[in-house]
mmCIF file of C-alpha atoms and ligand atoms in Angstrom:
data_model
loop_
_atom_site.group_PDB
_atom_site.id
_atom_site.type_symbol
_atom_site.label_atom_id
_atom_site.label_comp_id
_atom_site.label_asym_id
_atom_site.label_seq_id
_atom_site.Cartn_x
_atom_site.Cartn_y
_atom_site.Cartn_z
ATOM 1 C CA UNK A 14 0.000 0.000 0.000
ATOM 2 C CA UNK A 15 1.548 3.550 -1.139
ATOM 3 C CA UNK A 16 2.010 6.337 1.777
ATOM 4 C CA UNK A 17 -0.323 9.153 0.995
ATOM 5 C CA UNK A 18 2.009 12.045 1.860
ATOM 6 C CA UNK A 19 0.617 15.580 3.353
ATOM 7 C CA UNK A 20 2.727 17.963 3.330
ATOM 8 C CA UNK A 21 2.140 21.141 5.986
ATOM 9 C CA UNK A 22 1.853 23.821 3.159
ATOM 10 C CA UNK A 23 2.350 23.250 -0.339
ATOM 11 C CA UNK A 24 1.932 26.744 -2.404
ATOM 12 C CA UNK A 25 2.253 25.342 -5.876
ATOM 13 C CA UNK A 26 -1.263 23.339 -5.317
ATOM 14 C CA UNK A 27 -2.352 26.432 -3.169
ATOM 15 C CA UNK A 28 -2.161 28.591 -5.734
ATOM 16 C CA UNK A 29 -2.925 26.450 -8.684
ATOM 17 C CA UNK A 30 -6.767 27.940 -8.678
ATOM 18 C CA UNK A 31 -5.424 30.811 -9.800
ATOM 19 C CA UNK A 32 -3.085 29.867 -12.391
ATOM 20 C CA UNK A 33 -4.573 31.151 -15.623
ATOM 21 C CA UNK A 34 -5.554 34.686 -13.742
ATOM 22 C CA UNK A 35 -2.367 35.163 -12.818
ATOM 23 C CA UNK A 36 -0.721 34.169 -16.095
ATOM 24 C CA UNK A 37 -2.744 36.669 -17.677
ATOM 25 C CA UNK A 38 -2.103 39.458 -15.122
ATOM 26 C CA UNK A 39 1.682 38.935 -15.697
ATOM 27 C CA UNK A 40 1.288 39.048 -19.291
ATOM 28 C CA UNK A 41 -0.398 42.518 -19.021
ATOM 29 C CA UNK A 42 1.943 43.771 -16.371
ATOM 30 C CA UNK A 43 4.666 43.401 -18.845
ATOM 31 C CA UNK A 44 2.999 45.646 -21.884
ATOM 32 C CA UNK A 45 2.396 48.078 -19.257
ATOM 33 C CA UNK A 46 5.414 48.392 -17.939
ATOM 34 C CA UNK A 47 4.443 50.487 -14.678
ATOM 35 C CA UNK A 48 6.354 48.319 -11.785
ATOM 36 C CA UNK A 49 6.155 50.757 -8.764
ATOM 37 C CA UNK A 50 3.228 52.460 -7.438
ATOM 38 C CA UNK A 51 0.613 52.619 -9.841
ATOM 39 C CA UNK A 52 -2.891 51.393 -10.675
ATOM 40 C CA UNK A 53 -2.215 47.914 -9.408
ATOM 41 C CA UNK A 54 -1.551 48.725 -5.908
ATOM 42 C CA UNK A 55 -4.138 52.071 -5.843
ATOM 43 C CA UNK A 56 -6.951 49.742 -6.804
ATOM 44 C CA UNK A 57 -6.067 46.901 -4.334
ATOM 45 C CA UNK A 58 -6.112 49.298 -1.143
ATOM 46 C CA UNK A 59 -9.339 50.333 -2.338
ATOM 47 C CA UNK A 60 -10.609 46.562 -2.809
ATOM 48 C CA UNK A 61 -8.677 45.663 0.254
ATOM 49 C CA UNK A 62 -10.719 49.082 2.129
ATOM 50 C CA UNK A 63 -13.450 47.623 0.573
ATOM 51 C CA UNK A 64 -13.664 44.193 1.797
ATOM 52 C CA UNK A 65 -13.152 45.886 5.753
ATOM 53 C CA UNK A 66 -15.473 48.657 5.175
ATOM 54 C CA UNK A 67 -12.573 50.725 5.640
ATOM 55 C CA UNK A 68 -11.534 54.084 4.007
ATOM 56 C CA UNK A 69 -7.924 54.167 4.570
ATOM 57 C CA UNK A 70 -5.511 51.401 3.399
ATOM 58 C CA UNK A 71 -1.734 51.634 2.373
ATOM 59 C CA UNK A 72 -0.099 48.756 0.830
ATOM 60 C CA UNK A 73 3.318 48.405 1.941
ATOM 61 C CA UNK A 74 6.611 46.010 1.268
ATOM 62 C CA UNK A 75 5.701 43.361 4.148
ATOM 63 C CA UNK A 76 4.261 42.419 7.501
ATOM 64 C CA UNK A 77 6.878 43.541 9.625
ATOM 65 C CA UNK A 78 7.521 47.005 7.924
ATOM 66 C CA UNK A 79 3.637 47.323 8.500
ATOM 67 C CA UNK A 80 4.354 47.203 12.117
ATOM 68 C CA UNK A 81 7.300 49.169 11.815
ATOM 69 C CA UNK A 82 5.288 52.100 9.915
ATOM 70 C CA UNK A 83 2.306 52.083 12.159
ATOM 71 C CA UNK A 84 4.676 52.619 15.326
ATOM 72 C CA UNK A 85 6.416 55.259 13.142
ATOM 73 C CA UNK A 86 3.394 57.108 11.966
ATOM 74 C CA UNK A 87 2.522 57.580 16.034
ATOM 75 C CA UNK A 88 6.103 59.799 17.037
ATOM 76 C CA UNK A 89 6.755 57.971 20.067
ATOM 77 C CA UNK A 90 9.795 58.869 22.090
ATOM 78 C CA UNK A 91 12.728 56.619 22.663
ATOM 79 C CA UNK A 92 12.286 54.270 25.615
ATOM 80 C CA UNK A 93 8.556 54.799 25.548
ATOM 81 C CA UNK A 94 6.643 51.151 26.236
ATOM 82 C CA UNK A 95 4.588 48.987 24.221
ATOM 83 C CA UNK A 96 2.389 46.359 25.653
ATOM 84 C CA UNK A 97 3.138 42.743 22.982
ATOM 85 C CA UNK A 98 1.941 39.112 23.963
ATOM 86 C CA UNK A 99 5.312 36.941 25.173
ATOM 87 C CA UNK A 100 4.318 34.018 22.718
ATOM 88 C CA UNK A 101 4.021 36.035 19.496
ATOM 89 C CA UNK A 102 6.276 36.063 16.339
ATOM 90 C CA UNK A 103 8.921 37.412 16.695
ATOM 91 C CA UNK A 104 8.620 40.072 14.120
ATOM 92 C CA UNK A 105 5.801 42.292 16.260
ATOM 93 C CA UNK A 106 8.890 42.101 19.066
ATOM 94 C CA UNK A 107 11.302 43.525 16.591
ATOM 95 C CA UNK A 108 8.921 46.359 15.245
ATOM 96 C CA UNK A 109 8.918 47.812 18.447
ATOM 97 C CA UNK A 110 12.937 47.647 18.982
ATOM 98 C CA UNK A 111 13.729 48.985 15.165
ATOM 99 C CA UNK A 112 11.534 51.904 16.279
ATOM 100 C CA UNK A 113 13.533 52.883 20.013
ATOM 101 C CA UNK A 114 10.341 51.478 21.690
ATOM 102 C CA UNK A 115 10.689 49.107 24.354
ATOM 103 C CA UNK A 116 8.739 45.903 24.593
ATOM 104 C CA UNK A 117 6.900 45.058 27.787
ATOM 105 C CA UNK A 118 5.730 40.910 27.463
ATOM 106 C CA UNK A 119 2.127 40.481 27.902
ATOM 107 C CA UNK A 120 1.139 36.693 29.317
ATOM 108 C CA UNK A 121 -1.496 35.025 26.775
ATOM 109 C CA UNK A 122 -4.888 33.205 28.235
ATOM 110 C CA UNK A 123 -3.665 29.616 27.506
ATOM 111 C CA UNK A 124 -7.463 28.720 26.118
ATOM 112 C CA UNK A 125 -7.292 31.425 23.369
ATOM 113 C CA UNK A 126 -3.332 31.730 23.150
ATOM 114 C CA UNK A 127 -4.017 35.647 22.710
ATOM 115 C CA UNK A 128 -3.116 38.217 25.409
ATOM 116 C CA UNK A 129 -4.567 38.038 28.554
ATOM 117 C CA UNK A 130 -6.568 41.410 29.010
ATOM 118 C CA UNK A 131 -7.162 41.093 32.492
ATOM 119 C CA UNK A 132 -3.343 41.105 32.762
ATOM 120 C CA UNK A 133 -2.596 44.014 30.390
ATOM 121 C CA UNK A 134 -3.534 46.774 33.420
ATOM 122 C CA UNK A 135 -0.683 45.593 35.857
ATOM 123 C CA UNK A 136 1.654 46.107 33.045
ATOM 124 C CA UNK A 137 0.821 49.953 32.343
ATOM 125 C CA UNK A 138 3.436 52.459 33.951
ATOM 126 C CA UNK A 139 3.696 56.294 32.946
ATOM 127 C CA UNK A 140 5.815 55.400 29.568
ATOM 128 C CA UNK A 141 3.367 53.345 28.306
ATOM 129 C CA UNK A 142 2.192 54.361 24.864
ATOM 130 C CA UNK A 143 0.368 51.868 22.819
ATOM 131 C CA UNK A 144 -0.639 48.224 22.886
ATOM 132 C CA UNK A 145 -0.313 45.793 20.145
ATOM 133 C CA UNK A 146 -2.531 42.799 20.099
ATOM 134 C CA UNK A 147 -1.592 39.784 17.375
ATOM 135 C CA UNK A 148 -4.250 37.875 16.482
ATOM 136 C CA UNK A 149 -2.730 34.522 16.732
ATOM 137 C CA UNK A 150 -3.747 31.856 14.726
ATOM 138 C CA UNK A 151 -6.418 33.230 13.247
ATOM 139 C CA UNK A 152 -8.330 34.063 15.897
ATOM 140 C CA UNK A 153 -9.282 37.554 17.523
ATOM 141 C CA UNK A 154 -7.924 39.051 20.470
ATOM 142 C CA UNK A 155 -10.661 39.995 23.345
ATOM 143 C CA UNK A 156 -11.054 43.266 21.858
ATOM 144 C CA UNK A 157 -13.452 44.978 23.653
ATOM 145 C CA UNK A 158 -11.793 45.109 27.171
ATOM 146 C CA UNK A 159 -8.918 45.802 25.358
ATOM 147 C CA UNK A 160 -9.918 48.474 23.710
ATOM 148 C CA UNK A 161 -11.640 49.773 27.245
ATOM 149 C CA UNK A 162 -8.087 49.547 28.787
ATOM 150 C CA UNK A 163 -6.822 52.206 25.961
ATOM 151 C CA UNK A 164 -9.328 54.199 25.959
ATOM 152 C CA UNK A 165 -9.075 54.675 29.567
ATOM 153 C CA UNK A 166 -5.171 55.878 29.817
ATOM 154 C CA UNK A 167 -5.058 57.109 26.304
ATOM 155 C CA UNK A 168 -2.859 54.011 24.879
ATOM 156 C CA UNK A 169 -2.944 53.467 20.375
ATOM 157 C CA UNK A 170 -3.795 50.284 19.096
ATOM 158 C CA UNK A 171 -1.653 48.626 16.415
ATOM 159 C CA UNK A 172 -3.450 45.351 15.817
ATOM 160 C CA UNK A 173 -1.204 42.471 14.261
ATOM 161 C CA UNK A 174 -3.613 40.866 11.603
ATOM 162 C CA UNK A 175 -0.529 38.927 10.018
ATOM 163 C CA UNK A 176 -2.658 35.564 10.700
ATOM 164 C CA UNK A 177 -5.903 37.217 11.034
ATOM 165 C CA UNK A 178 -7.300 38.147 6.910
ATOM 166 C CA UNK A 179 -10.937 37.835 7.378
ATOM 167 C CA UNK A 180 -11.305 37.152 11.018
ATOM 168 C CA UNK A 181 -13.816 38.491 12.864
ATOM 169 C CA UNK A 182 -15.046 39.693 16.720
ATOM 170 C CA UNK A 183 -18.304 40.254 17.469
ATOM 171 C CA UNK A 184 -19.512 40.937 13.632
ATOM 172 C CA UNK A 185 -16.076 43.315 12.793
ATOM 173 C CA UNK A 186 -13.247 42.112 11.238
ATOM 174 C CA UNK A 187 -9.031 41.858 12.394
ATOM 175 C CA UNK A 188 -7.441 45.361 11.544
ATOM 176 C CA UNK A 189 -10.515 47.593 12.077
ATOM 177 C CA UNK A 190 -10.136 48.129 15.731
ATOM 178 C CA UNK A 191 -7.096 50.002 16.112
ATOM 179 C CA UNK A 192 -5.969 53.015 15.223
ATOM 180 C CA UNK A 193 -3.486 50.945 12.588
ATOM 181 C CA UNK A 194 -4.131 47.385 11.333
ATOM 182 C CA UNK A 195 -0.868 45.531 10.119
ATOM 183 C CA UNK A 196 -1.231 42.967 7.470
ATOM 184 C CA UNK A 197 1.303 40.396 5.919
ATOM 185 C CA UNK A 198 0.558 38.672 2.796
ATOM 186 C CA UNK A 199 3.622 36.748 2.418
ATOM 187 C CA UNK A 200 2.387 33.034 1.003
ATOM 188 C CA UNK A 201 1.549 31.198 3.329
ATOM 189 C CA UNK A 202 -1.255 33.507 4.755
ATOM 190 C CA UNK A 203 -4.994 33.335 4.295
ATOM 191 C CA UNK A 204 -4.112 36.050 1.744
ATOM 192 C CA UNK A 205 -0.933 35.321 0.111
ATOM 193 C CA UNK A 206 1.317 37.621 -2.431
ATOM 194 C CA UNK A 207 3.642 35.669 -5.137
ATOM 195 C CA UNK A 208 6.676 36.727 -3.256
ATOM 196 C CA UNK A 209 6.867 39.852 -0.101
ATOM 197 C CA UNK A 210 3.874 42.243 0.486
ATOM 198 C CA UNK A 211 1.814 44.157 3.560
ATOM 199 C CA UNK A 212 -0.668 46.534 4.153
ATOM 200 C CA UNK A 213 -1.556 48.924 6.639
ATOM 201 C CA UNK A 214 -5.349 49.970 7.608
ATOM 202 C CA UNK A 215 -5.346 53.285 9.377
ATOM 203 C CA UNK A 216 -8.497 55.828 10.542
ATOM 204 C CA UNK A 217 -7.725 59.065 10.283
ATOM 205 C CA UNK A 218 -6.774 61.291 6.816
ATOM 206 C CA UNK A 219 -3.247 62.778 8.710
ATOM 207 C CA UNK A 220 -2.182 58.887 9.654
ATOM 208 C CA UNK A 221 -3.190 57.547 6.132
ATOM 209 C CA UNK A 222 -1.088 61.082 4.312
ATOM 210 C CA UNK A 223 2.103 60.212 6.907
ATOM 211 C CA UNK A 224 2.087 56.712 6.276
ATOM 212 C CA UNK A 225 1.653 56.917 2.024
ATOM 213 C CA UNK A 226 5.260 59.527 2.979
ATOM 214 C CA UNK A 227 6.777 56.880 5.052
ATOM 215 C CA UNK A 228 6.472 53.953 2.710
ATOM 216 C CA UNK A 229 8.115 56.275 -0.075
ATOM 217 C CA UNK A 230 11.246 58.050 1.292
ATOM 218 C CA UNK A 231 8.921 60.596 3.630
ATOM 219 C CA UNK A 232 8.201 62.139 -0.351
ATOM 220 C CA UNK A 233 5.203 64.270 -0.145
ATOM 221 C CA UNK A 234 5.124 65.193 -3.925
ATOM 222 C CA UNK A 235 8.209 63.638 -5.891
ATOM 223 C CA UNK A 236 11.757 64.745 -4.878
ATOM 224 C CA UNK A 237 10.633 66.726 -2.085
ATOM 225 C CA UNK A 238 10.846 65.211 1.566
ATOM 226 C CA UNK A 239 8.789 66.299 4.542
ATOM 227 C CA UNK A 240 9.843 63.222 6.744
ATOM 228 C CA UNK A 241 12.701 60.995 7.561
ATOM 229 C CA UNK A 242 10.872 58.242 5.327
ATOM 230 C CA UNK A 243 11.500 54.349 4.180
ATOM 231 C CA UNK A 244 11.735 52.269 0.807
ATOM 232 C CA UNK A 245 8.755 50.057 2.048
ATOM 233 C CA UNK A 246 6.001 50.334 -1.076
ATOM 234 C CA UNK A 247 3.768 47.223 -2.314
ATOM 235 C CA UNK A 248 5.156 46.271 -5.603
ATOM 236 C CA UNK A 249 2.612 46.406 -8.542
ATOM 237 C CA UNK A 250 3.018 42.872 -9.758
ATOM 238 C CA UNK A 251 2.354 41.601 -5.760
ATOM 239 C CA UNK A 252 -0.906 44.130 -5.789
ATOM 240 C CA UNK A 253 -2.283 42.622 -9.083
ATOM 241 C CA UNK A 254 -1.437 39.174 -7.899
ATOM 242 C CA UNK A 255 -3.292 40.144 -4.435
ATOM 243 C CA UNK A 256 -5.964 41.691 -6.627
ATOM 244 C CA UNK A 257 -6.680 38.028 -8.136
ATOM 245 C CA UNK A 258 -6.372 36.222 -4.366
ATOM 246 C CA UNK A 259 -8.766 38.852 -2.300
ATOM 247 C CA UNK A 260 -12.403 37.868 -4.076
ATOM 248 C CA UNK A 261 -11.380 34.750 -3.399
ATOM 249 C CA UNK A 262 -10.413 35.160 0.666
ATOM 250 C CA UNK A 263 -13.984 34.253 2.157
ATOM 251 C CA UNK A 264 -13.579 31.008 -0.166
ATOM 252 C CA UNK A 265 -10.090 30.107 1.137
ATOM 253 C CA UNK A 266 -10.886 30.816 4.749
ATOM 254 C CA UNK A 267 -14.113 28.844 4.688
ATOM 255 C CA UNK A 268 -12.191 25.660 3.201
ATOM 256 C CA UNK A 269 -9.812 25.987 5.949
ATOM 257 C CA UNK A 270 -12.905 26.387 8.805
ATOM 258 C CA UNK A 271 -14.144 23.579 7.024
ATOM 259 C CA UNK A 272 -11.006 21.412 7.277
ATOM 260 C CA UNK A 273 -11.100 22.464 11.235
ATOM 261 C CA UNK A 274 -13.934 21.424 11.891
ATOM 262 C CA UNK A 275 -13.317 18.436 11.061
ATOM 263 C CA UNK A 276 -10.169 18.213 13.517
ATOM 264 C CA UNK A 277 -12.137 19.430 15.803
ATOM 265 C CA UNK A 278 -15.083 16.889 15.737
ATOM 266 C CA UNK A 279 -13.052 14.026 15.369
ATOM 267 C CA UNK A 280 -9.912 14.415 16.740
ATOM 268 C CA UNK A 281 -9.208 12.733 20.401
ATOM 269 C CA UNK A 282 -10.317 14.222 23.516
ATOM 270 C CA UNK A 283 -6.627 13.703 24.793
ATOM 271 C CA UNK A 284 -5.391 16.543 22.290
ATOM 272 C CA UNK A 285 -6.331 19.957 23.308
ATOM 273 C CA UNK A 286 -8.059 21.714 20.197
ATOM 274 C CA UNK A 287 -8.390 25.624 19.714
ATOM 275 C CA UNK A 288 -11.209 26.717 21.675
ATOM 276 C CA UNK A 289 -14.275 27.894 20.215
ATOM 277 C CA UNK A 290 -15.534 30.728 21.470
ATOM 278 C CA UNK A 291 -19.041 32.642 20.494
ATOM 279 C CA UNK A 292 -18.842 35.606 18.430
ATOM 280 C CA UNK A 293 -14.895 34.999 17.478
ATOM 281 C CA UNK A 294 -14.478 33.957 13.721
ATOM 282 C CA UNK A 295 -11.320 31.998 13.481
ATOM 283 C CA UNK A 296 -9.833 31.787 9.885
ATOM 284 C CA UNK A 297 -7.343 28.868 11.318
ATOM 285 C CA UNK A 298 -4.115 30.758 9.431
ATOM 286 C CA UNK A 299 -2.569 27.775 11.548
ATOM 287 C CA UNK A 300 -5.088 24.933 13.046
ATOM 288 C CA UNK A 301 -2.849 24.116 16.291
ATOM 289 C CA UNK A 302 -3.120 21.328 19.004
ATOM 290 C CA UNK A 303 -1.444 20.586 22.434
ATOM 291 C CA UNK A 304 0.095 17.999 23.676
ATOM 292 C CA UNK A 305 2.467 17.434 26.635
ATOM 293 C CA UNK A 306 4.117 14.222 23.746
ATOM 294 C CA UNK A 307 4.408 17.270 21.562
ATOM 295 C CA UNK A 308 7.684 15.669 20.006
ATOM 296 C CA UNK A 309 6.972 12.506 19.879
ATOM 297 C CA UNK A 310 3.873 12.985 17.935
ATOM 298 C CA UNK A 311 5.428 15.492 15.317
ATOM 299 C CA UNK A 312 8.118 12.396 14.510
ATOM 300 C CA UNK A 313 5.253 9.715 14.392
ATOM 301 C CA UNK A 314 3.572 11.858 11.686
ATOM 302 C CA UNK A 315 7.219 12.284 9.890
ATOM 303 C CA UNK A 316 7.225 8.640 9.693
ATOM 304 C CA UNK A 317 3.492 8.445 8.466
ATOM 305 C CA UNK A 318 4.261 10.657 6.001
ATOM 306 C CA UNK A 319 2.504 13.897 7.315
ATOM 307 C CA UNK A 320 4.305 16.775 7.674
ATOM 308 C CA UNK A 321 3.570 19.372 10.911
ATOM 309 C CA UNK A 322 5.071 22.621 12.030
ATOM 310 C CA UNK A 323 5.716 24.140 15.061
ATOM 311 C CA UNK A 324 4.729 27.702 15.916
ATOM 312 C CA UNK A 325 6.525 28.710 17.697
ATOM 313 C CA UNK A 326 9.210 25.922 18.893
ATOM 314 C CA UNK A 327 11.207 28.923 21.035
ATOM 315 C CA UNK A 328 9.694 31.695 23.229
ATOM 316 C CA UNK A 329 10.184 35.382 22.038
ATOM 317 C CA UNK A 330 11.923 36.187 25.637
ATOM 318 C CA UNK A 331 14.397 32.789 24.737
ATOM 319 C CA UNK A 332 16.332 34.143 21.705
ATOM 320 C CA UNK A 333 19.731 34.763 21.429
ATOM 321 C CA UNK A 334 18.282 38.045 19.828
ATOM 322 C CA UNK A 335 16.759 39.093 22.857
ATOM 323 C CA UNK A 336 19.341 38.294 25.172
ATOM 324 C CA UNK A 337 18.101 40.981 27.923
ATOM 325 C CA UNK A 338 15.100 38.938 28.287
ATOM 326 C CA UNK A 339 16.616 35.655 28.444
ATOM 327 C CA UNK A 340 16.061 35.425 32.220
ATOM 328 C CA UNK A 341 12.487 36.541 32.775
ATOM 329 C CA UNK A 342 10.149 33.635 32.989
ATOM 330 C CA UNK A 343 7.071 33.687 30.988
ATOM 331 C CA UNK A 344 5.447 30.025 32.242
ATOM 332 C CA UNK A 345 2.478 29.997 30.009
ATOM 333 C CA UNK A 346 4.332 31.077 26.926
ATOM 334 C CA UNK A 347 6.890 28.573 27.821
ATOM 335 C CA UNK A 348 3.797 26.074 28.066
ATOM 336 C CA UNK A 349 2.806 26.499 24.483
ATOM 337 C CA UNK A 350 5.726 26.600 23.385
ATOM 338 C CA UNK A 351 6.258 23.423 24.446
ATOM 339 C CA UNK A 352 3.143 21.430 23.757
ATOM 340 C CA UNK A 353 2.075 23.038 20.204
ATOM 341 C CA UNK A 354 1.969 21.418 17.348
ATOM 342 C CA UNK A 355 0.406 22.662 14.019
ATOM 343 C CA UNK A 356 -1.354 19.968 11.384
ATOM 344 C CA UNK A 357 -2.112 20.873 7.841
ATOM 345 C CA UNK A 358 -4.962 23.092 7.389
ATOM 346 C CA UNK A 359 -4.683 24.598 3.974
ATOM 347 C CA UNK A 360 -6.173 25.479 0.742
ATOM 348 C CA UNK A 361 -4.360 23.110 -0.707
ATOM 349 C CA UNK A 362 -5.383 20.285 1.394
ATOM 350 C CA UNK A 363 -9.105 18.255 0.787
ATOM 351 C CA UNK A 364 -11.272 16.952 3.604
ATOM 352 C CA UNK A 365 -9.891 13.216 2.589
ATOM 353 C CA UNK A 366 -6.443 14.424 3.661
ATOM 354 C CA UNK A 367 -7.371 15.401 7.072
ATOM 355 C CA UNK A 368 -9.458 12.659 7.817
ATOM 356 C CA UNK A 369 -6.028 10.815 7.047
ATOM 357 C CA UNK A 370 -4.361 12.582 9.917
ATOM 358 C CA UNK A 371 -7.684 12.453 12.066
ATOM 359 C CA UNK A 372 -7.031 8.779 11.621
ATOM 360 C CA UNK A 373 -3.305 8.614 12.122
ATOM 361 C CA UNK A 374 -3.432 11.135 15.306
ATOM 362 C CA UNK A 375 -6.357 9.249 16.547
ATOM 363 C CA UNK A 376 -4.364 5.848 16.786
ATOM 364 C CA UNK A 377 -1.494 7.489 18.538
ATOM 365 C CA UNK A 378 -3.455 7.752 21.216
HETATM 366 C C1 PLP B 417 4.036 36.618 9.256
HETATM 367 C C2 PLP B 417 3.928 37.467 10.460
HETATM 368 C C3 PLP B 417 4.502 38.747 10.524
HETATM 369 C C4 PLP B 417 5.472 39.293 9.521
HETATM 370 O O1 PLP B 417 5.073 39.327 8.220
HETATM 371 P P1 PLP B 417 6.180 39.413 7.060
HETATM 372 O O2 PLP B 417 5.363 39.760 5.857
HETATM 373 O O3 PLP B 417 6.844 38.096 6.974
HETATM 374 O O4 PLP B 417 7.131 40.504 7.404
HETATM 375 C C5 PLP B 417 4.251 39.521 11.640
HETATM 376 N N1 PLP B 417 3.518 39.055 12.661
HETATM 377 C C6 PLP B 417 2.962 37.826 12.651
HETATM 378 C C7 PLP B 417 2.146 37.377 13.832
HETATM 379 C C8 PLP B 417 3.170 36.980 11.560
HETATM 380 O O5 PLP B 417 2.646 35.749 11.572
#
């Protein structure tokens, strides 16, 4: 009997769907011959404003200079804090230290694996400037107490929506909560460019002008610069790719809800699944379990032929990179850290596929 191999990701099926679109939209990229900030990427923020009911929308050269921008756009001083989960990526971590800004580690509730609201008030002291919650996952932060607790001692909100395209709390979708929502839509996301690309939502006219300067050398008007700016624009051929992709998103994120569900009917009682919570909308961007056998069940899979991921196999505060954090103990970060394995949940997997690994995971046990 042959192996049926599943891989975690595999773009080339992933993006086969769109094959013939994109073919086409390469073809007339090349008789246009406009490659930087033209129609392409003007017409996807509005699409991409569109599809949020939002007004303001800046594409940009990546996730993490989408971050980077945001806390840019907001003139923060040197030293100044901002409030980040401890088991995030490690890119919203480094956002904050390209920009002066120091990070202060936010435990995450261990059901939802996003920051822990009830903990965010004990980390406020008079630098504090801003919070930024990352919807891990797929799944949306507890906005609404969040959003209480900046309100209340005048704090900005740069959401992290790298996982989040789509997802929704209470009705509103990832990015509109904020006063900046960071995107990524480097391949693997629910949205996914042909190479590097970001955007930014913003709310207000001034934030979307500054941030349109800061992506393009601080230029207000060509060869004339206001601000200390960046080389971080959208590239036209990743915008009319995206352009393709983004009708397409609801489609994409409902396979993937479909393919966790069924992990999370059938799957053992023994592996702890994402919780499902009332009025969240998880997109699964990564369908995770726990397990205390973490690494012995990633190998079994290997050797079944199934291929897993682990995100994220070290803490933020346990990188060499972040060597002045290396000693401050972050036990429920450490916990999933430890224990969390992710299973393939993509567009380019079919239902058949995961019952495979239902079935394989299920006899582990
Ligand atoms: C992918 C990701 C980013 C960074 O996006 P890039 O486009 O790779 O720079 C930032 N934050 C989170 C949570 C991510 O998953």
């Amino acid at each position: 009997m042959s192996l049926m191999k599943i891989p975690y990701e595999n773009l080339k099926t992933l993006n086969h769907p769109f094959e013939a679109e994109l073919k086409k939209r390469f073809s007339d990229f090349l008789d246009k011959g406009w490659y930087i900030l033209g129609d392409e990427v003007s017409l996807f923020e509005k699409e991409f404003g569109d599809f949020h009911q939002e007004q303001f929308v800046v594409g940009v050269a990546n996730g993490l200079d989408a971050l980077i921008l945001s806390l840019k756009c907001c003139n923060f001083q040197p030293g100044d804090e901002v409030i980040v989960p401890s088991n995030t990526y490690i890119a919203t971590i480094l956002a904050i230290l390209h920009c002066n800004l120091v990070p202060v580690f936010v435990e995450p509730d261990i059901r939802t694996y996003n920051i822990d609201p009830e903990k965010i008030k004990a980390a406020i002291t008079g630098k504090t400037v801003a919070i930024m919650p990352v919807h891990l996952y797929g799944q949306c932060c507890d906005m609404d107490p969040i959003l209480l607790i900046a309100r209340n001692h005048n704090l900005k909100i740069i959401e992290d929506c790298a996982q989040a395209h789509g997802a929704t709390y209470k009705g509103k979708m990832a990015g509109t909560f904020g006063d900046f929502g960071a995107f990524s839509f480097y391949p693997t996301k629910n949205l996914g460019a042909l190479g590097d690309a970001g955007a930014i939502i913003c709310k207000s006219s001034q934030d979307y002008e500054k941030l349109r300067q800061l992506r393009n050398y601080g230029s207000e008007k060509k060869y004339h610069n206001g601000i200390i700016g960046f080389n971080s624009r959208l590239d036209e051929i990743q915008a009319s790719f995206l352009r393709i992709k983004l009708p397409y998103l609801n489609k994409i994120n409902q396979h993937k809800q479909q393919l966790a569900t069924i992990y999370l009917e059938n799957l053992n009682e023994s592996y702890i699944k994402p919780v499902v919570t009332e009025g969240f909308g998880n997109i699964y961007h990564i369908f995770n379990i726990r397990h205390p056998e973490r690494d012995r069940i990633k190998a079994y899979l290997q050797d079944e032929g199934i291929g897993t991921e682990i995100h994220y196999p070290v803490a933020p505060h346990k990188q060499k990179a972040l060597k002045a954090m290396n000693d401050l103990h972050f036990p429920i970060s450490s916990e999933i850290h430890e224990t969390t394995l992710s299973l393939p949940c993509s567009f380019a997997h079919d239902t058949e596929q995961i019952y495979r690994v239902v079935e394989v995971l299920n006899k582990f046990i």
